[in-house]
Amino acid sequence: MAVIHDVMPAYELFQPTDVEGAIALLNEHGESARVLAGGMDTWDWLKDRTKRVTALVDLAGIQELREIRATADGVDIGALAPLSTVVKDPEIQQNYSVLAEAANKVATPQIRNQGTIGGNVSQDTRCWYYRAGWPCYRAGGNICYANTPASLNREHAILGADRCVAVSPSDTAPALIALDARMVVQNRSGEREIDAATFFIGPGTDIEQMTVLRTGDVLTTIRIPNAWSGASFYFEKVTDRKSWDFPLVNVASALRVEGGVIQDARIAVGGVAAKPLRLFRVEQAIIGQPANEETAAAAGELAVRGAEPLRLNGYKVPLMRNLVKRSIRGQETV
Amino acid sequence: MADFKLIGQSFAPQDLVAKITGRAKYAEDFRAEGMLFTKLLSSPMPHCRVRSIDYSAALELEGVVAVLTPDEVPQEEHPFEPALTNEPVYEGEPILAVAAVDEVTAANAIELIRVDYEPLPFVLNPLDSLRPGGPDANTGGNVYNGREITTLKWDQSVFDGVGPDQMPIGPGTEEDQWEYGDLEAGFANADLVIEETLYCQSVSHHPMEPRTSMAYWQNGKLYMHGSAQSTAQARRAIADRVGVELDDVFFIAEYCGGGFGSKIRGSVLEVIPALLSRKAGRPVMMRITRAEETMMGRARPGMLGHARLGMRRDGRITALDLFLVQDNGPYSRQGDSSTSGDVSALGYTPEAMRASTVSVLTNTPPRAAQRGPGGVQIVSMLAPVVSRAARQLGVDPLQVHLVNAPNHETEFGRGPYPITSAYVTEALTQCGELFNWSERRQRSGQRNGSKVRGVGMALSPYYGGTSGWDGLVVIRPDGKLYIHQGVGNLGTHSVVDTAKAAAEALDFPWENTEVVWGHSSRHLPHSSSQSGSQTTHAHTRANWVVGEFAKTLLQELAALELGGSSSAYQVSGGRVFGPGGSLTFAQAAERAIARGGKFDGHELPEDINDMTRTSATALAGQGLVAAAKDNLPHTARTYSFVVSMIELDLDLETGMHEILNVTSVADCGTVLNPRSLIAQGNGGVIQGIGIAQSFKWAIDPTWGVHLSKRIEATKPPTMLDIPTELIFAAVDLPDPQNPVGSKGIGEPPVGAGAGALVCAIEDAMGGQHPSHQPLTPDKILSIVENDCLPCGRLETHV
Ligand SMILES: Cc1cc2nc3c(=O)[nH]c(=O)nc-3n(C[C@H](O)[C@H](O)[C@H](O)COP(=O)(O)OP(=O)(O)OC[C@H]3O[C@@H](n4cnc5c(N)ncnc54)[C@H](O)[C@@H]3O)c2cc1C
């Protein structure tokens, strides 16, 4: 049968007003339904007719999911909070600025108004072969079109590839990992909390999924503990142009430095693997070290150890190295 | 300089409010009773043959009204482009159209069609097609010589002699070779000879408005709402493509959401709603999506090439040997590479030069002229070679440009062609002062942590206008002057700005002037297409001439009515006055109608075009009607020039740059409308910066399928890529062959912006030249780290 893209098909739209209602609808429709948040990822798939669903369960009407609340031990961000709200939130700006900065680098002002933080961490990869509907591993097939001797894979993975070489596209994900955020997920059987670094999964775990979310799950809250409140933060994203562009590589870090010595650290990198990578090894290596150029440079080298570039993405090795370095020593200026 | 009242003043065009309030209606905004929507079945592969197609199930779907197949649309011989085809030569080429009550139904119907495709060999990179035994993009061959398709293959030895990243140089096509001067002597006299592989990518036009169109028929006449850069020329093209008489086509396009050369005469796709509507007996709307626009819209041809350049110690370019292979796309031959030769000959006036080019068909989206066709590619490829030579010889790049600058006496290139004017030294000097070149240049190479300062410049010449078109004005009994314009309204303001020449010639107040455009039933004259930066020059001339002609008619009329000799009468302020008294324009219009004959359009000049004659005849009797052809002398080629200078910081740890200042100065003759000039000039410079920085295609080499159909993946520049210090000025000196002194300015800013950005980045990299646009962070980093590109140097669409 012939194929046509770029025409939105008809679908049934459900607009529940509470989480329980949403979960009930998701269970009722099973695989043929999808959660709709801002639609910035979802509608792309539908309009391209590459993924078919017959029903969308729109969470926008669930007021409690849109709120950002300061709690006794941190801040709870409703999954439906638009990215632009996250950027402007005074509590986040004040104590967890790395997240505000990361959210502010997503796409464009319009997309940040429409896209939600829950959607931003749950979004699918942007591998252009996969998104064009090619029958690759991630789409249930048995080939990776992005990893052949002639493939166009400038944007793809240098680490953690397993058949699939797609990368994590999210800008907020590394920041959330650096903040030790926890994802609160609700489904028919109740509520569970998942550490941000384990919320995201690579192809070795499940080649068709980017996160642990499964049919019937609703991400309700992103919980930021106050552990890193007011730490010294860094976020940087490298792109081909200054706006409206996914990260080639991004980095987020949170450091506690006392007397010039690194006491504790979190560093996460996006755009290099299918999931945003928390750099445990690097964190371990820099704790107890002076926060200086030498430590930063060594950390950068360590971060890229084991990288396996593809045909066109070798540049990501020095780029990730440099970004990790900068996440420890800042952008060097004289 | 003449003392003008309107020319040189800043005006807001009268469509401004409609545009910014959203009330302006574009093709997609129209609705007609019983209107259907069409969606297209398009080719999933870059080259194939449709063996069989079964659309019976589609026709059975409720809401589907009609199907249009290739057999029902005119099929001209390749490489003329049909609207629908059974042998697609690019992925995304339309094969069949379904009309239904709405788009979802039409799309669902397409999914019910069974097609059996026979894949055919395809080629994406022109060099692959030139290899012995290499694939041809068309079953007829790989090169179009203007008359027919032929096959051109180079001898294996051409490829054996060079490494994988070196440009093979084989024979070009015969008509694309020229040279002047003594090339070998030029190189022998040079203090430095450098050679460089050249590469410039193909980029989509992506105007804001895709090529949407809506058509219906009434009484055997076709009404077409389309998007075109010219009303008069598009109407003619529609008549030809659909196969009906010119008088049976009404073309309505008051607003055009940009074209950049991709809608010069509208679009071949307009045939689809026209014929589907005739078949279905109902109006048909064809909305083109952004992804479709990437494929069926148009694109600038990319180029691969080689330059050998000789420079003397004082910066003078003694010899230039240029070889270009053009990625032509699948259809009609593109003139870019040929223009590239002319542009380099004029911009650098080498003492001796040779240009050799070949344009090779590829199975990639169709090409068309794109704002500065050939100029943008060559300036962005050659400017860094020139600045590299300057660096090696220790000459300042501004000095190099001054030493080689063309002037009024220059006769350039293969002609050699004389030019009407060139205030290039003035433009270079003014730009240098505005930008503070010598001071900024001191900062070149300065390090600030990982950042390095780069300063670069480029000079971009481009055609500045044609002549010989018609003007048509009416002075009606309401006392107003109606200036009819057959050019389109594509956002450049020239539809309004050039009309001022007629009002100026009549010394008539602008408030009482109406510009009439955008709907062929409004009786438009034969006008140029809005392409090749010709409008400003062409239609200030035509409107000046018709204004002067109207003035003569007014003087003659006054003499007849009031007595005395016509030469004793003057025209000013909406009146004609002299020894016998005066007439207002309103009175003159009434007297003209009463007298008839040549005064009210019943007798017309012999030399005007038929389209103008038909329009003027339709207007006859409605006032004082003047129609005239521009017969003013035009004895040399008209060129405009833009110089751009850019200062930036390049971060060697990330490959990203931050532009600090862009300053540009134009020689476009007398400035018509300063406000429009700045908008056009900076818009063009930004477009060029985008091409040098990030704008591109990605096409999978194995499957020939486009991976960057979504506009965000093609990466045009964004608001944040535009520096806050963005300056555009003009020398504002008159061209002697235009009655108001103006020359076109649409195109040259693009090459200047692109060239200056490439040079500034190269400058920051200490002269290392990435040679492969766009200069994205991956390329910068790979060169900084490993001194090589991540992709092949001759790899296209990557
Ligand atoms: C042109 C463009 C450029 C972009 N650039 C960037 C960029 O630079 N950086 C970046 O980080 N992102 C970028 N994005 C992605 C955009 O920010 C995300 O797509 C967006 O944040 C997704 O959020 P959404 O609310 O629109 O989610 P949706 O599109 O509605 O949902 C995305 C996915 O998550 C699921 N989902 C959403 N919310 C929940 C929930 N609460 N519980 C369970 N499942 C859920 C949906 O079912 C769907 O599978 C870009 C997007 C576009 C279109």
Short mmCIF file of N, CA and C in Angstrom, two decimals, chain B residues 476-592:
data_model
loop_
_atom_site.label_atom_id
_atom_site.label_comp_id
_atom_site.label_asym_id
_atom_site.label_seq_id
_atom_site.Cartn_x
_atom_site.Cartn_y
_atom_site.Cartn_z
N ARG B 476 -7.81 58.78 -13.34
CA ARG B 476 -9.26 58.64 -13.43
C ARG B 476 -9.96 59.93 -13.02
N PRO B 477 -11.23 60.02 -13.34
CA PRO B 477 -11.98 61.23 -12.97
C PRO B 477 -12.04 61.48 -11.46
N ASP B 478 -11.65 60.48 -10.66
CA ASP B 478 -11.59 60.75 -9.22
C ASP B 478 -10.32 61.52 -8.85
N GLY B 479 -9.54 61.84 -9.86
CA GLY B 479 -8.34 62.64 -9.62
C GLY B 479 -7.13 61.84 -9.15
N LYS B 480 -7.31 60.51 -9.08
CA LYS B 480 -6.20 59.69 -8.59
C LYS B 480 -5.38 59.10 -9.75
N LEU B 481 -4.15 58.79 -9.41
CA LEU B 481 -3.26 58.14 -10.36
C LEU B 481 -3.20 56.65 -10.00
N TYR B 482 -3.55 55.81 -10.95
CA TYR B 482 -3.54 54.37 -10.74
C TYR B 482 -2.34 53.78 -11.49
N ILE B 483 -1.44 53.17 -10.74
CA ILE B 483 -0.25 52.60 -11.37
C ILE B 483 -0.39 51.09 -11.36
N HIS B 484 -0.51 50.52 -12.56
CA HIS B 484 -0.73 49.07 -12.68
C HIS B 484 0.61 48.35 -12.72
N GLN B 485 0.73 47.29 -11.91
CA GLN B 485 2.00 46.57 -11.78
C GLN B 485 1.78 45.08 -12.01
N GLY B 486 2.48 44.53 -12.98
CA GLY B 486 2.38 43.08 -13.23
C GLY B 486 3.41 42.28 -12.45
N VAL B 487 4.27 42.96 -11.71
CA VAL B 487 5.21 42.22 -10.86
C VAL B 487 4.45 41.74 -9.64
N GLY B 488 5.06 40.82 -8.91
CA GLY B 488 4.35 40.25 -7.76
C GLY B 488 4.68 41.00 -6.48
N ASN B 489 3.98 40.59 -5.44
CA ASN B 489 4.18 41.23 -4.14
C ASN B 489 4.75 40.19 -3.19
N LEU B 490 6.04 39.94 -3.31
CA LEU B 490 6.60 38.83 -2.55
C LEU B 490 7.29 39.29 -1.29
N GLY B 491 6.98 40.48 -0.84
CA GLY B 491 7.54 40.91 0.43
C GLY B 491 8.71 41.85 0.31
N THR B 492 9.13 42.14 -0.91
CA THR B 492 10.30 43.00 -1.06
C THR B 492 9.92 44.47 -1.14
N HIS B 493 8.65 44.78 -1.23
CA HIS B 493 8.12 46.14 -1.38
C HIS B 493 8.32 46.70 -2.78
N SER B 494 8.98 45.98 -3.66
CA SER B 494 9.30 46.61 -4.95
C SER B 494 8.04 46.84 -5.78
N VAL B 495 6.99 46.08 -5.50
CA VAL B 495 5.74 46.32 -6.23
C VAL B 495 5.26 47.75 -5.97
N VAL B 496 5.53 48.25 -4.80
CA VAL B 496 5.13 49.62 -4.45
C VAL B 496 6.27 50.60 -4.75
N ASP B 497 7.47 50.23 -4.34
CA ASP B 497 8.58 51.17 -4.47
C ASP B 497 8.85 51.58 -5.92
N THR B 498 8.73 50.63 -6.84
CA THR B 498 9.03 50.99 -8.23
C THR B 498 7.91 51.83 -8.84
N ALA B 499 6.70 51.72 -8.27
CA ALA B 499 5.59 52.53 -8.79
C ALA B 499 5.87 54.02 -8.58
N LYS B 500 6.68 54.29 -7.57
CA LYS B 500 6.95 55.70 -7.25
C LYS B 500 7.56 56.44 -8.41
N ALA B 501 8.26 55.73 -9.29
CA ALA B 501 8.90 56.41 -10.42
C ALA B 501 7.86 57.09 -11.30
N ALA B 502 6.69 56.46 -11.46
CA ALA B 502 5.64 57.07 -12.29
C ALA B 502 5.10 58.33 -11.62
N ALA B 503 4.85 58.23 -10.31
CA ALA B 503 4.35 59.40 -9.58
C ALA B 503 5.40 60.51 -9.58
N GLU B 504 6.66 60.09 -9.46
CA GLU B 504 7.75 61.06 -9.46
C GLU B 504 7.81 61.80 -10.80
N ALA B 505 7.71 61.04 -11.89
CA ALA B 505 7.78 61.66 -13.22
C ALA B 505 6.64 62.65 -13.42
N LEU B 506 5.50 62.38 -12.77
CA LEU B 506 4.34 63.27 -12.90
C LEU B 506 4.29 64.30 -11.77
N ASP B 507 5.31 64.25 -10.92
CA ASP B 507 5.36 65.15 -9.75
C ASP B 507 4.00 65.15 -9.04
N PHE B 508 3.54 63.95 -8.74
CA PHE B 508 2.19 63.76 -8.22
C PHE B 508 2.26 63.30 -6.76
N PRO B 509 1.35 63.82 -5.92
CA PRO B 509 1.43 63.42 -4.51
C PRO B 509 1.10 61.95 -4.30
N TRP B 510 1.92 61.30 -3.49
CA TRP B 510 1.81 59.86 -3.29
C TRP B 510 0.48 59.47 -2.63
N GLU B 511 -0.06 60.35 -1.79
CA GLU B 511 -1.31 60.03 -1.09
C GLU B 511 -2.46 59.77 -2.07
N ASN B 512 -2.38 60.34 -3.23
CA ASN B 512 -3.48 60.15 -4.19
C ASN B 512 -3.17 59.09 -5.24
N THR B 513 -2.15 58.32 -4.94
CA THR B 513 -1.75 57.29 -5.90
C THR B 513 -2.24 55.93 -5.42
N GLU B 514 -2.73 55.12 -6.34
CA GLU B 514 -3.12 53.74 -6.00
C GLU B 514 -2.26 52.80 -6.83
N VAL B 515 -1.65 51.86 -6.14
CA VAL B 515 -0.91 50.84 -6.89
C VAL B 515 -1.87 49.67 -7.10
N VAL B 516 -1.97 49.21 -8.33
CA VAL B 516 -2.90 48.15 -8.69
C VAL B 516 -2.08 46.91 -9.03
N TRP B 517 -2.31 45.83 -8.29
CA TRP B 517 -1.49 44.64 -8.55
C TRP B 517 -2.22 43.38 -8.11
N GLY B 518 -1.65 42.22 -8.40
CA GLY B 518 -2.02 40.99 -7.71
C GLY B 518 -3.20 40.22 -8.25
N HIS B 519 -3.92 40.75 -9.23
CA HIS B 519 -5.09 40.02 -9.73
C HIS B 519 -5.16 40.34 -11.22
N SER B 520 -5.04 39.32 -12.04
CA SER B 520 -4.89 39.62 -13.46
C SER B 520 -6.14 40.26 -14.04
N SER B 521 -7.29 40.14 -13.37
CA SER B 521 -8.48 40.82 -13.90
C SER B 521 -8.40 42.32 -13.68
N ARG B 522 -7.39 42.75 -12.94
CA ARG B 522 -7.23 44.20 -12.74
C ARG B 522 -6.40 44.85 -13.85
N HIS B 523 -6.16 44.10 -14.88
CA HIS B 523 -5.54 44.67 -16.09
C HIS B 523 -4.11 45.13 -15.85
N LEU B 524 -3.23 44.16 -15.86
CA LEU B 524 -1.84 44.44 -15.52
C LEU B 524 -0.98 44.46 -16.77
N PRO B 525 0.07 45.23 -16.74
CA PRO B 525 0.96 45.28 -17.90
C PRO B 525 1.92 44.09 -17.91
N HIS B 526 2.57 43.95 -19.02
CA HIS B 526 3.63 42.95 -19.20
C HIS B 526 4.82 43.40 -18.34
N SER B 527 5.08 42.64 -17.28
CA SER B 527 6.13 43.04 -16.34
C SER B 527 7.15 41.93 -16.21
N SER B 528 8.27 42.29 -15.65
CA SER B 528 9.34 41.30 -15.45
C SER B 528 8.91 40.35 -14.35
N SER B 529 9.58 39.22 -14.28
CA SER B 529 9.39 38.37 -13.11
C SER B 529 10.21 39.02 -12.00
N GLN B 530 9.84 38.72 -10.78
CA GLN B 530 10.62 39.28 -9.66
C GLN B 530 11.78 38.33 -9.41
N SER B 531 12.76 38.40 -10.26
CA SER B 531 13.90 37.50 -10.14
C SER B 531 15.11 38.22 -10.70
N GLY B 532 16.28 37.68 -10.36
CA GLY B 532 17.51 38.26 -10.89
C GLY B 532 17.68 39.71 -10.50
N SER B 533 17.13 40.09 -9.38
CA SER B 533 17.23 41.48 -8.88
C SER B 533 16.90 42.49 -9.96
N GLN B 534 15.99 42.12 -10.86
CA GLN B 534 15.74 43.01 -12.00
C GLN B 534 14.65 44.04 -11.74
N THR B 535 13.75 43.77 -10.79
CA THR B 535 12.54 44.59 -10.68
C THR B 535 12.83 46.07 -10.45
N THR B 536 13.68 46.35 -9.48
CA THR B 536 13.92 47.75 -9.14
C THR B 536 14.36 48.55 -10.37
N HIS B 537 15.32 48.01 -11.05
CA HIS B 537 15.83 48.70 -12.23
C HIS B 537 14.79 48.69 -13.34
N ALA B 538 14.27 47.51 -13.65
CA ALA B 538 13.37 47.35 -14.80
C ALA B 538 12.12 48.20 -14.63
N HIS B 539 11.55 48.19 -13.44
CA HIS B 539 10.24 48.84 -13.30
C HIS B 539 10.30 50.27 -12.79
N THR B 540 11.43 50.71 -12.28
CA THR B 540 11.55 52.17 -12.13
C THR B 540 11.67 52.75 -13.54
N ARG B 541 12.36 52.05 -14.40
CA ARG B 541 12.46 52.53 -15.80
C ARG B 541 11.08 52.55 -16.46
N ALA B 542 10.41 51.40 -16.44
CA ALA B 542 9.11 51.31 -17.14
C ALA B 542 8.12 52.31 -16.55
N ASN B 543 8.11 52.46 -15.25
CA ASN B 543 7.17 53.39 -14.63
C ASN B 543 7.56 54.85 -14.87
N TRP B 544 8.84 55.09 -14.90
CA TRP B 544 9.29 56.45 -15.23
C TRP B 544 8.85 56.80 -16.66
N VAL B 545 9.09 55.85 -17.55
CA VAL B 545 8.76 56.08 -18.96
C VAL B 545 7.26 56.30 -19.13
N VAL B 546 6.46 55.50 -18.46
CA VAL B 546 5.01 55.65 -18.63
C VAL B 546 4.54 56.93 -17.93
N GLY B 547 5.22 57.30 -16.85
CA GLY B 547 4.90 58.57 -16.17
C GLY B 547 5.19 59.75 -17.10
N GLU B 548 6.33 59.69 -17.75
CA GLU B 548 6.70 60.75 -18.70
C GLU B 548 5.71 60.79 -19.87
N PHE B 549 5.31 59.59 -20.28
CA PHE B 549 4.37 59.52 -21.41
C PHE B 549 3.02 60.11 -21.00
N ALA B 550 2.57 59.81 -19.80
CA ALA B 550 1.31 60.37 -19.30
C ALA B 550 1.43 61.90 -19.22
N LYS B 551 2.62 62.34 -18.83
CA LYS B 551 2.86 63.78 -18.74
C LYS B 551 2.71 64.43 -20.12
N THR B 552 3.30 63.79 -21.12
CA THR B 552 3.18 64.29 -22.49
C THR B 552 1.73 64.36 -22.92
N LEU B 553 0.98 63.30 -22.61
CA LEU B 553 -0.44 63.29 -22.98
C LEU B 553 -1.18 64.43 -22.27
N LEU B 554 -0.86 64.64 -21.00
CA LEU B 554 -1.50 65.73 -20.25
C LEU B 554 -1.19 67.08 -20.88
N GLN B 555 0.07 67.25 -21.27
CA GLN B 555 0.48 68.53 -21.88
C GLN B 555 -0.25 68.74 -23.21
N GLU B 556 -0.31 67.67 -24.00
CA GLU B 556 -1.00 67.79 -25.30
C GLU B 556 -2.48 68.07 -25.10
N LEU B 557 -3.05 67.38 -24.13
CA LEU B 557 -4.47 67.55 -23.83
C LEU B 557 -4.74 69.00 -23.37
N ALA B 558 -3.89 69.49 -22.51
CA ALA B 558 -4.07 70.85 -22.01
C ALA B 558 -3.97 71.86 -23.15
N ALA B 559 -3.02 71.63 -24.05
CA ALA B 559 -2.86 72.55 -25.17
C ALA B 559 -4.12 72.55 -26.03
N LEU B 560 -4.67 71.34 -26.26
CA LEU B 560 -5.90 71.25 -27.06
C LEU B 560 -7.08 71.91 -26.35
N GLU B 561 -7.15 71.69 -25.06
CA GLU B 561 -8.29 72.19 -24.31
C GLU B 561 -8.17 73.67 -24.00
N LEU B 562 -6.94 74.11 -23.68
CA LEU B 562 -6.78 75.45 -23.14
C LEU B 562 -6.05 76.40 -24.08
N GLY B 563 -5.48 75.85 -25.14
CA GLY B 563 -4.76 76.67 -26.10
C GLY B 563 -3.28 76.79 -25.77
N GLY B 564 -2.51 77.20 -26.77
CA GLY B 564 -1.07 77.34 -26.59
C GLY B 564 -0.35 76.06 -26.99
N SER B 565 0.95 76.10 -26.85
CA SER B 565 1.70 74.92 -27.26
C SER B 565 1.87 73.98 -26.08
N SER B 566 1.89 72.69 -26.38
CA SER B 566 1.94 71.70 -25.30
C SER B 566 3.20 71.87 -24.45
N SER B 567 4.30 72.29 -25.09
CA SER B 567 5.54 72.39 -24.32
C SER B 567 5.49 73.53 -23.31
N ALA B 568 4.52 74.41 -23.45
CA ALA B 568 4.41 75.51 -22.49
C ALA B 568 3.68 75.07 -21.21
N TYR B 569 3.17 73.82 -21.23
CA TYR B 569 2.44 73.35 -20.05
C TYR B 569 3.33 72.53 -19.12
N GLN B 570 3.08 72.71 -17.86
CA GLN B 570 3.83 71.94 -16.85
C GLN B 570 2.88 71.05 -16.07
N VAL B 571 3.44 69.98 -15.53
CA VAL B 571 2.63 69.06 -14.72
C VAL B 571 3.23 68.99 -13.33
N SER B 572 2.41 69.26 -12.33
CA SER B 572 2.91 69.21 -10.95
C SER B 572 1.72 69.25 -9.99
N GLY B 573 1.88 68.55 -8.87
CA GLY B 573 0.89 68.63 -7.79
C GLY B 573 -0.51 68.22 -8.20
N GLY B 574 -0.63 67.35 -9.21
CA GLY B 574 -1.96 66.88 -9.60
C GLY B 574 -2.67 67.83 -10.54
N ARG B 575 -1.89 68.73 -11.19
CA ARG B 575 -2.48 69.67 -12.15
C ARG B 575 -1.56 69.81 -13.35
N VAL B 576 -2.20 70.14 -14.47
CA VAL B 576 -1.42 70.53 -15.63
C VAL B 576 -1.76 72.01 -15.88
N PHE B 577 -0.74 72.82 -15.98
CA PHE B 577 -1.02 74.26 -16.07
C PHE B 577 -0.05 74.96 -17.03
N GLY B 578 -0.51 76.06 -17.57
CA GLY B 578 0.29 76.78 -18.55
C GLY B 578 -0.42 78.05 -18.98
N PRO B 579 -0.05 78.54 -20.17
CA PRO B 579 -0.55 79.85 -20.61
C PRO B 579 -2.08 79.94 -20.64
N GLY B 580 -2.76 78.83 -21.00
CA GLY B 580 -4.21 78.92 -21.13
C GLY B 580 -4.96 78.63 -19.85
N GLY B 581 -4.28 78.45 -18.74
CA GLY B 581 -4.95 78.11 -17.48
C GLY B 581 -4.52 76.75 -16.98
N SER B 582 -5.38 76.08 -16.23
CA SER B 582 -4.96 74.79 -15.68
C SER B 582 -6.11 73.81 -15.60
N LEU B 583 -5.74 72.54 -15.55
CA LEU B 583 -6.71 71.45 -15.35
C LEU B 583 -6.22 70.61 -14.17
N THR B 584 -7.15 70.22 -13.32
CA THR B 584 -6.78 69.22 -12.31
C THR B 584 -6.69 67.88 -13.02
N PHE B 585 -6.09 66.89 -12.33
CA PHE B 585 -6.05 65.55 -12.93
C PHE B 585 -7.47 65.02 -13.14
N ALA B 586 -8.37 65.34 -12.23
CA ALA B 586 -9.75 64.87 -12.37
C ALA B 586 -10.37 65.45 -13.65
N GLN B 587 -10.15 66.73 -13.86
CA GLN B 587 -10.70 67.36 -15.08
C GLN B 587 -10.03 66.78 -16.32
N ALA B 588 -8.72 66.62 -16.21
CA ALA B 588 -7.98 66.08 -17.36
C ALA B 588 -8.49 64.69 -17.72
N ALA B 589 -8.80 63.89 -16.71
CA ALA B 589 -9.30 62.53 -16.96
C ALA B 589 -10.61 62.60 -17.73
N GLU B 590 -11.48 63.50 -17.32
CA GLU B 590 -12.77 63.63 -18.01
C GLU B 590 -12.60 64.10 -19.45
N ARG B 591 -11.70 65.08 -19.63
CA ARG B 591 -11.46 65.57 -20.99
C ARG B 591 -10.82 64.48 -21.86
N ALA B 592 -9.96 63.68 -21.22
CA ALA B 592 -9.32 62.59 -21.98
C ALA B 592 -10.38 61.60 -22.46
#
